[in-house]
PDB file of C-alpha atoms in Angstrom:
ATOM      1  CA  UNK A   1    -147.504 -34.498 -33.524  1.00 51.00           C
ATOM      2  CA  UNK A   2    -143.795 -35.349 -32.288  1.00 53.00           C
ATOM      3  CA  UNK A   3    -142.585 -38.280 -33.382  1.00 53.00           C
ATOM      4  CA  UNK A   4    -142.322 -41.392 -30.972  1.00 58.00           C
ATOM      5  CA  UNK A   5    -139.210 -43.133 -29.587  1.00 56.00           C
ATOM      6  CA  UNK A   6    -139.140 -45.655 -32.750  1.00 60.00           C
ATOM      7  CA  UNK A   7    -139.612 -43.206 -35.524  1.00 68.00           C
ATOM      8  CA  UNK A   8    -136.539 -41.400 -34.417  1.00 69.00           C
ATOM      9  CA  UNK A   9    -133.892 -40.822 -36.791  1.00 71.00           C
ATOM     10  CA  UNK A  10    -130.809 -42.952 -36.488  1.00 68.00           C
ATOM     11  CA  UNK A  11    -128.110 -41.204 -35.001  1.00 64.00           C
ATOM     12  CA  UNK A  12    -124.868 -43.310 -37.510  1.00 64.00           C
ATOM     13  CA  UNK A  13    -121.399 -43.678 -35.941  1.00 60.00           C
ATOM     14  CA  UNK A  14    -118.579 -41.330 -37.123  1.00 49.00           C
ATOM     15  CA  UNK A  15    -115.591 -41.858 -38.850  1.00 52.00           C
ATOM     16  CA  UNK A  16    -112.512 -40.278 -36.685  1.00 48.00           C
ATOM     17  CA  UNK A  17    -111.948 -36.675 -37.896  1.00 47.00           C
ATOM     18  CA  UNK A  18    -112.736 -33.583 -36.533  1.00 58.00           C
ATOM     19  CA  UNK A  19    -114.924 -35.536 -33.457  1.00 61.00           C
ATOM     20  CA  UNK A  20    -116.351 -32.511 -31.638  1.00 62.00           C
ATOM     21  CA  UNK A  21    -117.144 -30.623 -34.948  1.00 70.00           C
ATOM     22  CA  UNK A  22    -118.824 -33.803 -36.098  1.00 72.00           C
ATOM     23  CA  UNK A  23    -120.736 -34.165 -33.074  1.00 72.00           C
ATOM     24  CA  UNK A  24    -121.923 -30.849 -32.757  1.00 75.00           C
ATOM     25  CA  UNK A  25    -123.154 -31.322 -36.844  1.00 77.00           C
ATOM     26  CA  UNK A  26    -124.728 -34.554 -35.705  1.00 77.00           C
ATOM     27  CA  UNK A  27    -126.068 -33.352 -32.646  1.00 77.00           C
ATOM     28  CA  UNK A  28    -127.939 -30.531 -34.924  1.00 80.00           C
ATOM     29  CA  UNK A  29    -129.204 -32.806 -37.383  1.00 80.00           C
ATOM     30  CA  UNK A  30    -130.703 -35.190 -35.407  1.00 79.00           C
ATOM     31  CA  UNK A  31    -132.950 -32.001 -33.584  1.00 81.00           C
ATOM     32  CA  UNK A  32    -133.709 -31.057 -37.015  1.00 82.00           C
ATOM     33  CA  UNK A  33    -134.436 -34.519 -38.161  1.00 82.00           C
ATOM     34  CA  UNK A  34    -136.806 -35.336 -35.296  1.00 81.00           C
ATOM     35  CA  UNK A  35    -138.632 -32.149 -35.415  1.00 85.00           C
ATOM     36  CA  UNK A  36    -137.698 -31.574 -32.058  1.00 84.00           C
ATOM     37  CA  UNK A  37    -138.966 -28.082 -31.056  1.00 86.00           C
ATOM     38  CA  UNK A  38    -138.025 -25.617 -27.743  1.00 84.00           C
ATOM     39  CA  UNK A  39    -138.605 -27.361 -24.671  1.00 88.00           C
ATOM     40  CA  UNK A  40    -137.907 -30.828 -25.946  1.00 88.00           C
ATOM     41  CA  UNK A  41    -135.946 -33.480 -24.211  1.00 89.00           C
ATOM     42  CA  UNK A  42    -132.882 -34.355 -25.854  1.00 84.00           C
ATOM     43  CA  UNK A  43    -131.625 -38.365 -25.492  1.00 81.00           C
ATOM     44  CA  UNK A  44    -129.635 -38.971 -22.550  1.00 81.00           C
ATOM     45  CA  UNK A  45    -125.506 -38.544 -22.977  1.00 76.00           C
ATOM     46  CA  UNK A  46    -124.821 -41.976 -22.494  1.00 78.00           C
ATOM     47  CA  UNK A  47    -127.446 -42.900 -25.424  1.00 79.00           C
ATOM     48  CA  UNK A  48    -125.903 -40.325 -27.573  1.00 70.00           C
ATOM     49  CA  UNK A  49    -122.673 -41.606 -26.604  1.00 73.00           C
ATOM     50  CA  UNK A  50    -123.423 -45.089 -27.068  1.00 72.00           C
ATOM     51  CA  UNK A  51    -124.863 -44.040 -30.583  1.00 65.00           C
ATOM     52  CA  UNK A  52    -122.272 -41.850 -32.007  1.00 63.00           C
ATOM     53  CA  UNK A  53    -119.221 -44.271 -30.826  1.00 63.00           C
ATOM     54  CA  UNK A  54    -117.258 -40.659 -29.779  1.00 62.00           C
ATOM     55  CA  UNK A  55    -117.021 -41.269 -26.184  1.00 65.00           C
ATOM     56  CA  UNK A  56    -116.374 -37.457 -24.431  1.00 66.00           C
ATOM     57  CA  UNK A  57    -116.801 -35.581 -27.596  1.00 62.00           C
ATOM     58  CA  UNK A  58    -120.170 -35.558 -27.081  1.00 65.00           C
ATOM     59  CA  UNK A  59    -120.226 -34.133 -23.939  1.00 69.00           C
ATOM     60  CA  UNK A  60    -118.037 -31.385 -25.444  1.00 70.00           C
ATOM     61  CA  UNK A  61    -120.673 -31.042 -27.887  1.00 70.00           C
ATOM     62  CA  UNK A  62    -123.373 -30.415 -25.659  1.00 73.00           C
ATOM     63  CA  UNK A  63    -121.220 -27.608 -23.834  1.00 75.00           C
ATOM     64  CA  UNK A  64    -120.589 -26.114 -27.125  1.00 73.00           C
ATOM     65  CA  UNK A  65    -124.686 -25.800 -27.305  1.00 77.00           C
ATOM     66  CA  UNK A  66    -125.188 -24.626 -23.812  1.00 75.00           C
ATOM     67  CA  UNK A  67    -122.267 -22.081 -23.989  1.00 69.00           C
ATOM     68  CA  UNK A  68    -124.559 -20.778 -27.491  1.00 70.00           C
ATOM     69  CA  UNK A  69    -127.932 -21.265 -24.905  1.00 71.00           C
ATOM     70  CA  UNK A  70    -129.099 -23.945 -27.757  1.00 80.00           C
ATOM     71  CA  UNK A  71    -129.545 -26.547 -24.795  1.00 82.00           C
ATOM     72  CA  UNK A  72    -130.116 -26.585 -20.948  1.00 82.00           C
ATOM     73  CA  UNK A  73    -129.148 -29.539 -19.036  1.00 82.00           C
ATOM     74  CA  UNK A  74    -130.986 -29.735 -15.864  1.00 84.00           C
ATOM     75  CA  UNK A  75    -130.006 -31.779 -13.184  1.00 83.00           C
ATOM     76  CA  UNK A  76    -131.883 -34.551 -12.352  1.00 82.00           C
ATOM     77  CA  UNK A  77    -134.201 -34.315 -15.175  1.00 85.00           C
ATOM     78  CA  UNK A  78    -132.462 -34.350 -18.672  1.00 85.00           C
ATOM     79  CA  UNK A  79    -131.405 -32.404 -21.037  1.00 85.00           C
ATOM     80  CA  UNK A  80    -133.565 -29.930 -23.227  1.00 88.00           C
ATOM     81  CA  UNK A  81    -133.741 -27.730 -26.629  1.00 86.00           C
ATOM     82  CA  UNK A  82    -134.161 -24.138 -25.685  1.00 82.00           C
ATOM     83  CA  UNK A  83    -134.043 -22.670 -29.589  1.00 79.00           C
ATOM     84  CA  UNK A  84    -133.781 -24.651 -32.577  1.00 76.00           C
ATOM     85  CA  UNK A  85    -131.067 -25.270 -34.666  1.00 78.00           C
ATOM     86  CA  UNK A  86    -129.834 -27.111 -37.973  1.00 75.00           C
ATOM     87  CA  UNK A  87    -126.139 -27.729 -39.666  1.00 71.00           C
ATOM     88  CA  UNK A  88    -127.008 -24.724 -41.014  1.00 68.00           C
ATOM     89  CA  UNK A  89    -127.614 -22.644 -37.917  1.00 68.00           C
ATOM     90  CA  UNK A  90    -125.246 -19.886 -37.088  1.00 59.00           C
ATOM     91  CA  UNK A  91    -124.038 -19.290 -33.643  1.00 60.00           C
ATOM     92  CA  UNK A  92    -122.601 -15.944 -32.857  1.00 58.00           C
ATOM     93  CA  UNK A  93    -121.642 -15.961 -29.236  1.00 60.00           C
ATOM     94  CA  UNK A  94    -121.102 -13.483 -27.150  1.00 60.00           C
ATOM     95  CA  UNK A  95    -118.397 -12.329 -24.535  1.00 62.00           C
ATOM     96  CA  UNK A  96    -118.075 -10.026 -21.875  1.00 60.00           C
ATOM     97  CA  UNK A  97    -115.177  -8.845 -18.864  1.00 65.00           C
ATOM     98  CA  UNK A  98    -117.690  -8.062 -16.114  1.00 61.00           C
ATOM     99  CA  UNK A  99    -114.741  -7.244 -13.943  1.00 65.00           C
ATOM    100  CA  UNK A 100    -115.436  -3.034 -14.334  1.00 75.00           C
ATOM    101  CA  UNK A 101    -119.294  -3.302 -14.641  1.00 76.00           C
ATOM    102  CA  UNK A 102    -120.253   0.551 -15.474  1.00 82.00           C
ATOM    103  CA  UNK A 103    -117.462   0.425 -18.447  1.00 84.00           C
ATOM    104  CA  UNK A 104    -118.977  -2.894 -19.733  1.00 80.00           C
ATOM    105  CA  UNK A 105    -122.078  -1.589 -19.396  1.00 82.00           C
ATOM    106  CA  UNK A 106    -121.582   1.820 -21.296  1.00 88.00           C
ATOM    107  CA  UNK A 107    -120.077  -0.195 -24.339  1.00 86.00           C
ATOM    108  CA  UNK A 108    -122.746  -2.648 -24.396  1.00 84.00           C
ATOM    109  CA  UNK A 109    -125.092   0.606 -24.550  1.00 87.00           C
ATOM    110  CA  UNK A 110    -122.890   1.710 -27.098  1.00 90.00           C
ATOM    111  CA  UNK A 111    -123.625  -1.206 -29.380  1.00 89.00           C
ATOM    112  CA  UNK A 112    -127.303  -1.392 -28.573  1.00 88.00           C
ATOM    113  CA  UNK A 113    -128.266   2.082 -29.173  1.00 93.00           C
ATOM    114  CA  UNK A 114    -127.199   1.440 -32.961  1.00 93.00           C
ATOM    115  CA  UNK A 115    -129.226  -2.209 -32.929  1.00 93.00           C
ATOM    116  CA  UNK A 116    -132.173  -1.160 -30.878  1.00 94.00           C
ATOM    117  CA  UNK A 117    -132.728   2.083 -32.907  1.00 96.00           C
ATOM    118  CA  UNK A 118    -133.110   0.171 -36.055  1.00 97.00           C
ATOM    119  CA  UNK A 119    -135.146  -1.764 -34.521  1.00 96.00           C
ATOM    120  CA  UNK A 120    -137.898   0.682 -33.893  1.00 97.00           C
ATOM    121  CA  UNK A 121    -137.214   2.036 -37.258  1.00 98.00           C
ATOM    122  CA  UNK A 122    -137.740  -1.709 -38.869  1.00 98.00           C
ATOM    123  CA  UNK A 123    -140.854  -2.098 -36.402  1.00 98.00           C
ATOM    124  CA  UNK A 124    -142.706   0.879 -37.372  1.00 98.00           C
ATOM    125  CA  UNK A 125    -142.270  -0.019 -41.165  1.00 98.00           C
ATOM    126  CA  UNK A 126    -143.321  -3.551 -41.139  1.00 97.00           C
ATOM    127  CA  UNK A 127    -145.157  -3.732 -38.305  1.00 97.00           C
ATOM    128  CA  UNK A 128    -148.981  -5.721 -38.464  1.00 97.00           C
ATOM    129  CA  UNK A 129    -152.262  -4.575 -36.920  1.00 97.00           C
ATOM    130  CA  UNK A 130    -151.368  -8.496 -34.674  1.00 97.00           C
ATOM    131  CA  UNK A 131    -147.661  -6.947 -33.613  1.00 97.00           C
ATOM    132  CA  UNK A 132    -149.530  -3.456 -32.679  1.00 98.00           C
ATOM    133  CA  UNK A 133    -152.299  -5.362 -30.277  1.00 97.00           C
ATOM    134  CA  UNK A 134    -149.169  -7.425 -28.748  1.00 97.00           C
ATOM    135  CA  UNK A 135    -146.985  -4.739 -28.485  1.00 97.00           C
ATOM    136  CA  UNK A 136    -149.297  -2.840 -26.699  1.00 97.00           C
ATOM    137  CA  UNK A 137    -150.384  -5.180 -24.288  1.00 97.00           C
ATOM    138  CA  UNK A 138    -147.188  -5.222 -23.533  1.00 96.00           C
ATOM    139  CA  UNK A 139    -147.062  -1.346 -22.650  1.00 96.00           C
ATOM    140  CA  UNK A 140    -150.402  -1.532 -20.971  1.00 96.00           C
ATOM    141  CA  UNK A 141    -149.214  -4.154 -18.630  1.00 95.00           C
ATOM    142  CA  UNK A 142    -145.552  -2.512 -18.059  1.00 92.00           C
ATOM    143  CA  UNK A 143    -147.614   0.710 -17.248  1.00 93.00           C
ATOM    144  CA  UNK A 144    -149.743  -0.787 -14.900  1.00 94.00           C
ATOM    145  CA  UNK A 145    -146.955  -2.287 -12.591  1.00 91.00           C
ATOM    146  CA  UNK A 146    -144.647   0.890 -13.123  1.00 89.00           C
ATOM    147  CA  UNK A 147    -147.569   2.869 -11.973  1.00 87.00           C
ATOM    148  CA  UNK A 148    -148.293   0.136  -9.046  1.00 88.00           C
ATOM    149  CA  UNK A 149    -144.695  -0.412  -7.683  1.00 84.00           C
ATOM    150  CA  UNK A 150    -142.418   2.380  -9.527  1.00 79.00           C
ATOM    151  CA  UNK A 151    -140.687  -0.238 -11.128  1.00 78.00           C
ATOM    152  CA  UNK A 152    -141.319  -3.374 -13.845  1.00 78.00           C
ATOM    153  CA  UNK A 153    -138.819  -4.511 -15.294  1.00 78.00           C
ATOM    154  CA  UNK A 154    -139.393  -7.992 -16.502  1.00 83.00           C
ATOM    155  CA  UNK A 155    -142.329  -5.798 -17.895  1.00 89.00           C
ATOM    156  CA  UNK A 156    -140.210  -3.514 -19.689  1.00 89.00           C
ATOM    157  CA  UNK A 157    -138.424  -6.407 -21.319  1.00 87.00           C
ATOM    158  CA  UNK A 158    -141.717  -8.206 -22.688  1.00 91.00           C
ATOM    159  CA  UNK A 159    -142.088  -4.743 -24.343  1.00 94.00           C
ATOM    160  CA  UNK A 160    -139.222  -4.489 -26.030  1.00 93.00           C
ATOM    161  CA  UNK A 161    -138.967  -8.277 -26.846  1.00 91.00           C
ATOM    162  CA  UNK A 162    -142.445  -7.152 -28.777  1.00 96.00           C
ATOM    163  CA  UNK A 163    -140.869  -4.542 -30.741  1.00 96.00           C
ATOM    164  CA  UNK A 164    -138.179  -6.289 -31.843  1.00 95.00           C
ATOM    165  CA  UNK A 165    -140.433  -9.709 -32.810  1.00 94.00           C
ATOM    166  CA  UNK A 166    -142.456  -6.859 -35.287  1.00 97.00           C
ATOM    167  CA  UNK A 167    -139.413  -6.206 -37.593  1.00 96.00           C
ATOM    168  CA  UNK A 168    -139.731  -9.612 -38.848  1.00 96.00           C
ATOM    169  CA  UNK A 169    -136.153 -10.339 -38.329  1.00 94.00           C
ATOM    170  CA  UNK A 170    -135.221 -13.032 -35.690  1.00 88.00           C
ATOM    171  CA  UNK A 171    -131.720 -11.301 -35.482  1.00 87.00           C
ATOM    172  CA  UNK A 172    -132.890  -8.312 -33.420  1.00 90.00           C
ATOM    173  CA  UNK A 173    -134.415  -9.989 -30.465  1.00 86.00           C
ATOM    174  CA  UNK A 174    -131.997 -12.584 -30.438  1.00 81.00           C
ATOM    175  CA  UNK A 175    -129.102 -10.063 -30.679  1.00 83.00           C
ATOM    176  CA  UNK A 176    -130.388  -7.780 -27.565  1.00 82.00           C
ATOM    177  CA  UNK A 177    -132.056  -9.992 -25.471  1.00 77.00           C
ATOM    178  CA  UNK A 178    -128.318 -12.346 -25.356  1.00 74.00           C
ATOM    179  CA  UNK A 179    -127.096  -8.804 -24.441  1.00 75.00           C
ATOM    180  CA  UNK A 180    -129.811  -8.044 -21.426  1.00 72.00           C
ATOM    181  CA  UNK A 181    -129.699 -11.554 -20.265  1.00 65.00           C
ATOM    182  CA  UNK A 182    -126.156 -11.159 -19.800  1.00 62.00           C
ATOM    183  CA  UNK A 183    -126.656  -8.649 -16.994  1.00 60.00           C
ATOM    184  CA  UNK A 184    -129.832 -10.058 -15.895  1.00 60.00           C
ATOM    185  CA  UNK A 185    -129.421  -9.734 -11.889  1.00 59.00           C
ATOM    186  CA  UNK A 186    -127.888  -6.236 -12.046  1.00 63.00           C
ATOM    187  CA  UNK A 187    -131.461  -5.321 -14.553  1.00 62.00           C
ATOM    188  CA  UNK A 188    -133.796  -6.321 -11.826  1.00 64.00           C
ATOM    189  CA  UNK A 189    -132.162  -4.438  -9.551  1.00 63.00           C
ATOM    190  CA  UNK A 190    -130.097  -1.852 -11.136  1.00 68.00           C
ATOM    191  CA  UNK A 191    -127.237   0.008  -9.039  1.00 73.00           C
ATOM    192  CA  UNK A 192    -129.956  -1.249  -6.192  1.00 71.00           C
ATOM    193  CA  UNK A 193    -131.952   2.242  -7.313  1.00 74.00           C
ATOM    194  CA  UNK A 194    -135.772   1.625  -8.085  1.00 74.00           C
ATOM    195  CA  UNK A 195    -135.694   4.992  -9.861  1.00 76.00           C
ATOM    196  CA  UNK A 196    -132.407   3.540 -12.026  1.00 79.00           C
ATOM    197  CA  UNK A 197    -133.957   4.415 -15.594  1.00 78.00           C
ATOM    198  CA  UNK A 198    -137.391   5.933 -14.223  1.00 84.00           C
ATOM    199  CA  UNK A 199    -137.365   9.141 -16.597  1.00 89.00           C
ATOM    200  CA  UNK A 200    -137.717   6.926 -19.325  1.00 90.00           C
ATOM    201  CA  UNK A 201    -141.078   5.593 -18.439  1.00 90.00           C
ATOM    202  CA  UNK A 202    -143.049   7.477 -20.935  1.00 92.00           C
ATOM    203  CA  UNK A 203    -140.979   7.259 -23.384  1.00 96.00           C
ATOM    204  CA  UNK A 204    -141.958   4.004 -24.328  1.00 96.00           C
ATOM    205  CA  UNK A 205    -145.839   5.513 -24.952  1.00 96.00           C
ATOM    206  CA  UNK A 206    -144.552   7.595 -27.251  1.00 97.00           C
ATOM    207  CA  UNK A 207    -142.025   5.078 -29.215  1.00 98.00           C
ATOM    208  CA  UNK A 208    -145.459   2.920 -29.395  1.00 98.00           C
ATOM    209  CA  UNK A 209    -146.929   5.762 -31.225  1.00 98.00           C
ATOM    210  CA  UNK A 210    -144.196   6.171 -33.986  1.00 98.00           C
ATOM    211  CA  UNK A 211    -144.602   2.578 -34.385  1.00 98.00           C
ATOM    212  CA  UNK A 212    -148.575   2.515 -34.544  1.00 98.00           C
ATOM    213  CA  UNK A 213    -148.340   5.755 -36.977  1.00 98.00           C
ATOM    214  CA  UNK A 214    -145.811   3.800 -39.295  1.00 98.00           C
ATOM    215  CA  UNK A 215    -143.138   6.675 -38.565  1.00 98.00           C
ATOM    216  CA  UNK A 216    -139.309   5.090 -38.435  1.00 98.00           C
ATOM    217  CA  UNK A 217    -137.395   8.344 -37.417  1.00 98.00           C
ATOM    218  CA  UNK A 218    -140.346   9.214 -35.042  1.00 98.00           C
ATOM    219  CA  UNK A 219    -139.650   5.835 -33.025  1.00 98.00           C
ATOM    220  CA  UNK A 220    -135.874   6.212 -33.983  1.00 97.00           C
ATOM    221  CA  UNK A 221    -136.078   9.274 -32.212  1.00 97.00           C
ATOM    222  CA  UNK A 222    -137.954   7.745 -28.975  1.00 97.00           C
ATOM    223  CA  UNK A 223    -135.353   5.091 -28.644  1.00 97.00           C
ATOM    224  CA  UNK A 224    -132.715   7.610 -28.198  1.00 96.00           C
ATOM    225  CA  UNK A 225    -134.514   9.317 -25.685  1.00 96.00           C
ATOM    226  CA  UNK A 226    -135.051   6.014 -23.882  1.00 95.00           C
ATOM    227  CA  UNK A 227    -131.507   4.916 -24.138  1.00 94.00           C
ATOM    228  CA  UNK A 228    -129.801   8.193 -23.361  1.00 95.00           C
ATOM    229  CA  UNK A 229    -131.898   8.317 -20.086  1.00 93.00           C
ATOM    230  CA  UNK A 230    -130.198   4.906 -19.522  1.00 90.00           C
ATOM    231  CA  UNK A 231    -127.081   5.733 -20.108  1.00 92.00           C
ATOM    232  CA  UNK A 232    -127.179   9.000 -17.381  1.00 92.00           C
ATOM    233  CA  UNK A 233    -128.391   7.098 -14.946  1.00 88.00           C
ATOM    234  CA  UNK A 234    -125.581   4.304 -15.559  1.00 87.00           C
ATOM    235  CA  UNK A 235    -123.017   7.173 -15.246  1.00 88.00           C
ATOM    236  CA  UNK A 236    -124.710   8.683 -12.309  1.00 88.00           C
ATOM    237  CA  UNK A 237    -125.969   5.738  -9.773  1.00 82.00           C
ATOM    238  CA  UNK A 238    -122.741   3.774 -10.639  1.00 79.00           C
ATOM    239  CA  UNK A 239    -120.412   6.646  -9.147  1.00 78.00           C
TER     240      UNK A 239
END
């Protein structure tokens, strides 16, 4: 049960230091303090303001958090927790020159083929029968729109976002999916080529397989496949 408006935690006035480092720490404890969870509304700036006796620092604060995707303010309605966080969260950000998209692209493949391969390898050795059923659901349903319109990616995703939950290590998904979500127009329609990637459609059967049959250099193996079909097709469709 969340807490209501009264039980909130009091949000104490700073003494002047480091204000936006402060505010940021405050900011985090008071989400961890009121249990607030993803999707949760977040007090308005002028309360937090008001509160914290900071003045602009707060809205720095809150820029800080939706430059780390911690927070989404949307217009009109308020401002929300997207993931949780604590003092003792740690933020590793991200940052790309999407000025030459094919050469950003190739080094972010570079980087993911090393992080997504030991993910498979991680999935298929602590994997649970509940991560297999998911994870396949996932396939089933990316199969079944592949097969119905050639393409699925927002299917393809929700596969790999599977995977990567059933190494038990939050670091994966959050890792790769900052990376795809970076490029998240040019993935729905890649190079604007509905066979961008194709090839690699059963690949992902068989990658399920080394991770049902508990075999890490089976689905390590899979992953490259999938990822150096990628990688072509980057070269090819982007000439």
């Amino acid at each position: 049960m969340k807490p209501n408006s009264s039980d909130r935690p009091v949000i104490r006035p700073l003494p002047a230091m480091d204000r936006a480092r402060q505010v940021t720490d405050a900011l985090a404890d008071y989400v961890e303090e009121a249990r607030l969870r993803a999707g949760d509304r977040l007090p308005a700036e002028r309360e937090l303001m008001a509160a914290l006796a900071v003045g602009r620092s707060t809205i720095e604060a809150i820029r800080h958090f939706q430059a780390l995707g911690v927070i989404e303010t949307r217009k009109g309605s308020g401002t929300y927790l997207l993931k949780p966080v604590s003092r003792a969260t740690i933020h590793m950000p991200l940052s790309f020159d999407t000025v030459h998209l094919r050469d950003v692209l190739l080094q972010t493949l570079e980087v993911r083929r090393g992080i997504e391969c030991e993910a498979g390898m991680v999935a298929a050795r602590r994997r649970t029968n509940t991560d297999l059923v998911v994870i396949e659901e996932k396939l089933n349903e990316m199969e079944r729109v592949h097969i119905e319109k050639g393409t699925s990616g927002p299917e393809d995703l929700a596969f790999h976002l599977a995977v990567y939950d059933a190494t038990h290590n939050p670091l994966f998904r959050q890792l790769l999916e900052q990376m795809r979500e970076t490029f998240e127009r040019f993935w729905e329609h890649p190079f604007d080529r509905q066979d961008f990637a194709r090839r690699s459609f059963p690949f992902h059967r068989t990658l399920f397989d080394a991770i049902a049959a508990g075999d890490p250099e089976a689905a390590r193996a899979e992953t490259l496949k999938i990822l150096d079909i990628v990688e072509e097709d980057i070269k090819e469709m982007s000439k």
